[in-house]
Amino acid sequence: MDEGIQVGEDIITNPDIQQRAQFVAANLANAILSDNEAMCAALTAYLANRLTDLRQVKINNTDGEISIELVFDEDYQKQVPVQFIH
């Protein structure tokens, strides 16, 4: 990443820590989707070591569109399904 990173068609020659983290999180999403456990472990270790305040990486895949949110102020809580009464 010292040589720069490619985001879409743009190349960022000197990415800051936030841009690097977004790049790594995007690669993490791809590793999860391709079931690459070794890459997932390496990428999560990278994020944990460099962003010690990071609490969650929220990855949402809706209709093939992936969104990524790095969360620093909210501890992880398991989502619970909501039962609606009709």
XYZ file of N, CA and C in Angstrom:
258
model
N 0.818 -1.189 0.000
C 0.000 0.000 0.000
C 0.864 1.257 0.000
N 2.145 1.098 0.279
C 3.033 2.253 0.231
C 3.160 2.807 -1.186
N 2.906 1.959 -2.171
C 2.963 2.389 -3.571
C 1.655 3.052 -4.002
N 0.638 2.994 -3.150
C -0.673 3.545 -3.470
C -1.701 2.436 -3.553
N -2.968 2.831 -3.624
C -4.055 1.873 -3.733
C -4.985 2.293 -4.862
N -5.646 1.306 -5.455
C -6.611 1.594 -6.507
C -8.006 1.475 -5.926
N -8.768 2.549 -6.070
C -10.152 2.592 -5.621
C -10.994 2.890 -6.851
N -11.718 1.873 -7.312
C -12.438 2.029 -8.573
C -11.418 2.191 -9.681
N -11.530 3.262 -10.413
C -10.550 3.531 -11.472
C -9.495 4.543 -11.038
N -9.620 5.062 -9.829
C -8.684 6.057 -9.315
C -7.553 5.387 -8.538
N -6.378 5.971 -8.617
C -5.244 5.509 -7.823
C -4.910 6.600 -6.805
N -4.895 6.222 -5.541
C -4.522 7.138 -4.464
C -3.061 6.837 -4.141
N -2.188 7.787 -4.446
C -0.752 7.522 -4.335
C -0.232 7.535 -2.905
N -0.852 8.303 -2.044
C -0.406 8.378 -0.655
C -1.623 8.271 0.267
N -2.210 7.069 0.389
C -3.442 6.940 1.165
C -3.210 7.148 2.659
N -4.173 7.824 3.312
C -4.095 7.973 4.768
C -4.647 6.702 5.417
N -4.618 6.648 6.731
C -5.028 5.439 7.443
C -6.496 5.096 7.181
N -7.359 6.100 7.064
C -8.778 5.855 6.797
C -8.974 5.258 5.407
N -8.267 5.789 4.413
C -8.382 5.261 3.058
C -7.831 3.837 2.990
N -6.740 3.586 3.688
C -6.187 2.233 3.739
C -7.176 1.274 4.393
N -7.811 1.722 5.478
C -8.769 0.879 6.185
C -9.967 0.560 5.292
N -10.462 1.535 4.563
C -11.583 1.295 3.640
C -11.173 0.298 2.554
N -9.954 0.442 2.050
C -9.437 -0.473 1.029
C -9.353 -1.897 1.575
N -8.820 -2.044 2.787
C -8.708 -3.358 3.418
C -10.091 -3.937 3.698
N -11.019 -3.110 4.162
C -12.378 -3.578 4.437
C -13.063 -4.037 3.149
N -12.830 -3.355 2.049
C -13.395 -3.778 0.759
C -12.829 -5.136 0.355
N -11.542 -5.323 0.577
C -10.931 -6.618 0.283
C -11.447 -7.692 1.238
N -11.733 -7.306 2.475
C -12.324 -8.237 3.436
C -13.703 -8.699 2.944
N -14.504 -7.776 2.448
C -15.821 -8.139 1.917
C -15.678 -9.149 0.779
N -14.728 -8.909 -0.103
C -14.504 -9.847 -1.210
C -14.015 -11.199 -0.700
N -13.170 -11.199 0.322
C -12.677 -12.459 0.891
C -13.812 -13.245 1.540
N -14.720 -12.535 2.207
C -15.875 -13.201 2.820
C -16.753 -13.818 1.734
N -17.028 -13.052 0.692
C -17.891 -13.542 -0.382
C -17.278 -14.724 -1.126
N -15.950 -14.775 -1.182
C -15.291 -15.893 -1.871
C -14.877 -17.004 -0.905
N -15.284 -16.874 0.366
C -15.030 -17.896 1.390
C -13.531 -18.172 1.570
N -12.742 -17.099 1.581
C -11.292 -17.202 1.740
C -10.942 -16.894 3.200
N -10.965 -17.927 4.046
C -10.775 -17.735 5.482
C -9.396 -17.180 5.833
N -8.361 -17.630 5.143
C -7.012 -17.150 5.442
C -6.900 -15.651 5.167
N -7.459 -15.207 4.054
C -7.421 -13.783 3.719
C -8.264 -12.986 4.705
N -9.416 -13.519 5.113
C -10.252 -12.847 6.118
C -9.471 -12.644 7.410
N -8.760 -13.670 7.840
C -7.974 -13.573 9.070
C -6.883 -12.517 8.939
N -6.196 -12.492 7.821
C -5.122 -11.521 7.618
C -5.663 -10.094 7.575
N -6.771 -9.891 6.897
C -7.333 -8.546 6.756
C -7.926 -8.037 8.068
N -8.587 -8.915 8.817
C -9.115 -8.474 10.109
C -7.976 -8.186 11.083
N -6.887 -8.955 11.012
C -5.720 -8.684 11.854
C -5.123 -7.322 11.504
N -5.041 -7.002 10.222
C -4.532 -5.701 9.785
C -5.367 -4.579 10.391
N -6.688 -4.704 10.269
C -7.572 -3.660 10.809
C -7.450 -3.549 12.323
N -7.414 -4.674 13.010
C -7.336 -4.664 14.475
C -6.022 -4.063 14.965
N -4.937 -4.328 14.280
C -3.627 -3.817 14.700
C -3.441 -2.337 14.424
N -4.062 -1.834 13.379
C -3.839 -0.441 12.997
C -4.938 0.510 13.445
N -6.117 -0.021 13.699
C -7.237 0.811 14.147
C -7.748 0.242 15.465
N -7.017 0.500 16.521
C -7.325 -0.117 17.814
C -8.665 0.334 18.386
N -9.195 1.460 17.927
C -10.507 1.933 18.387
C -11.662 1.372 17.564
N -11.357 0.645 16.494
C -12.402 0.088 15.637
C -13.194 -0.971 16.398
N -14.511 -0.860 16.388
C -15.386 -1.793 17.105
C -16.088 -2.774 16.159
N -16.422 -2.297 14.953
C -17.155 -3.134 14.003
C -16.799 -2.751 12.572
N -16.903 -3.721 11.699
C -16.902 -3.471 10.264
C -18.247 -3.996 9.775
N -19.103 -3.078 9.366
C -20.425 -3.470 8.880
C -20.370 -3.538 7.355
N -20.650 -4.732 6.838
C -20.655 -4.957 5.398
C -22.063 -5.367 5.012
N -22.647 -4.628 4.089
C -24.001 -4.900 3.636
C -23.969 -5.179 2.138
N -24.517 -6.312 1.744
C -24.580 -6.687 0.336
C -26.043 -6.725 -0.076
N -26.470 -5.691 -0.788
C -27.848 -5.594 -1.240
C -27.873 -5.582 -2.763
N -28.435 -6.633 -3.329
C -28.540 -6.746 -4.792
C -27.185 -6.576 -5.479
N -26.137 -7.143 -4.891
C -24.806 -7.065 -5.485
C -24.070 -5.769 -5.210
N -24.721 -4.834 -4.565
C -24.099 -3.553 -4.206
C -23.586 -3.658 -2.772
N -22.274 -3.544 -2.602
C -21.667 -3.702 -1.283
C -21.398 -2.334 -0.678
N -21.844 -2.166 0.574
C -21.510 -0.950 1.318
C -20.741 -1.365 2.570
N -19.805 -0.528 2.958
C -18.932 -0.832 4.096
C -18.926 0.358 5.033
N -19.091 0.066 6.307
C -19.061 1.112 7.331
C -18.102 0.683 8.435
N -17.141 1.536 8.744
C -16.239 1.300 9.867
C -16.823 2.012 11.073
N -17.074 1.254 12.145
C -17.754 1.798 13.323
C -16.771 1.850 14.487
N -16.593 3.040 15.048
C -15.641 3.251 16.136
C -16.317 3.497 17.482
N -17.615 3.786 17.477
C -18.272 4.235 18.707
C -19.408 3.334 19.175
N -19.489 2.131 18.657
C -20.600 1.246 18.998
C -20.100 -0.191 19.061
N -20.130 -0.783 20.245
C -19.721 -2.172 20.387
C -20.696 -3.084 19.656
N -20.177 -4.218 19.228
C -20.999 -5.192 18.514
C -22.094 -5.754 19.422
N -23.290 -5.830 18.883
C -24.405 -6.500 19.551
C -25.071 -7.388 18.518
N -25.258 -8.635 18.881
C -25.879 -9.586 17.966
C -27.266 -9.095 17.572
N -27.562 -9.147 16.282
C -28.875 -8.734 15.807
C -29.896 -9.802 16.163
N -31.068 -9.354 16.519
C -32.154 -10.251 16.914
C -33.304 -10.062 15.941
N -33.823 -11.154 15.388
C -34.972 -10.994 14.485
C -36.195 -10.479 15.237
N -36.949 -9.644 14.570
C -38.162 -9.074 15.155
C -39.357 -9.880 14.656
N -40.201 -10.333 15.582
C -41.408 -11.075 15.226
C -42.589 -10.103 15.180
N -43.207 -9.977 14.031
C -44.363 -9.112 13.884
C -45.630 -9.933 14.078
N -46.597 -9.357 14.741
C -47.883 -10.015 14.964
C -48.868 -9.453 13.951
N -49.514 -10.346 13.236
C -50.471 -9.909 12.204
C -51.872 -9.966 12.717
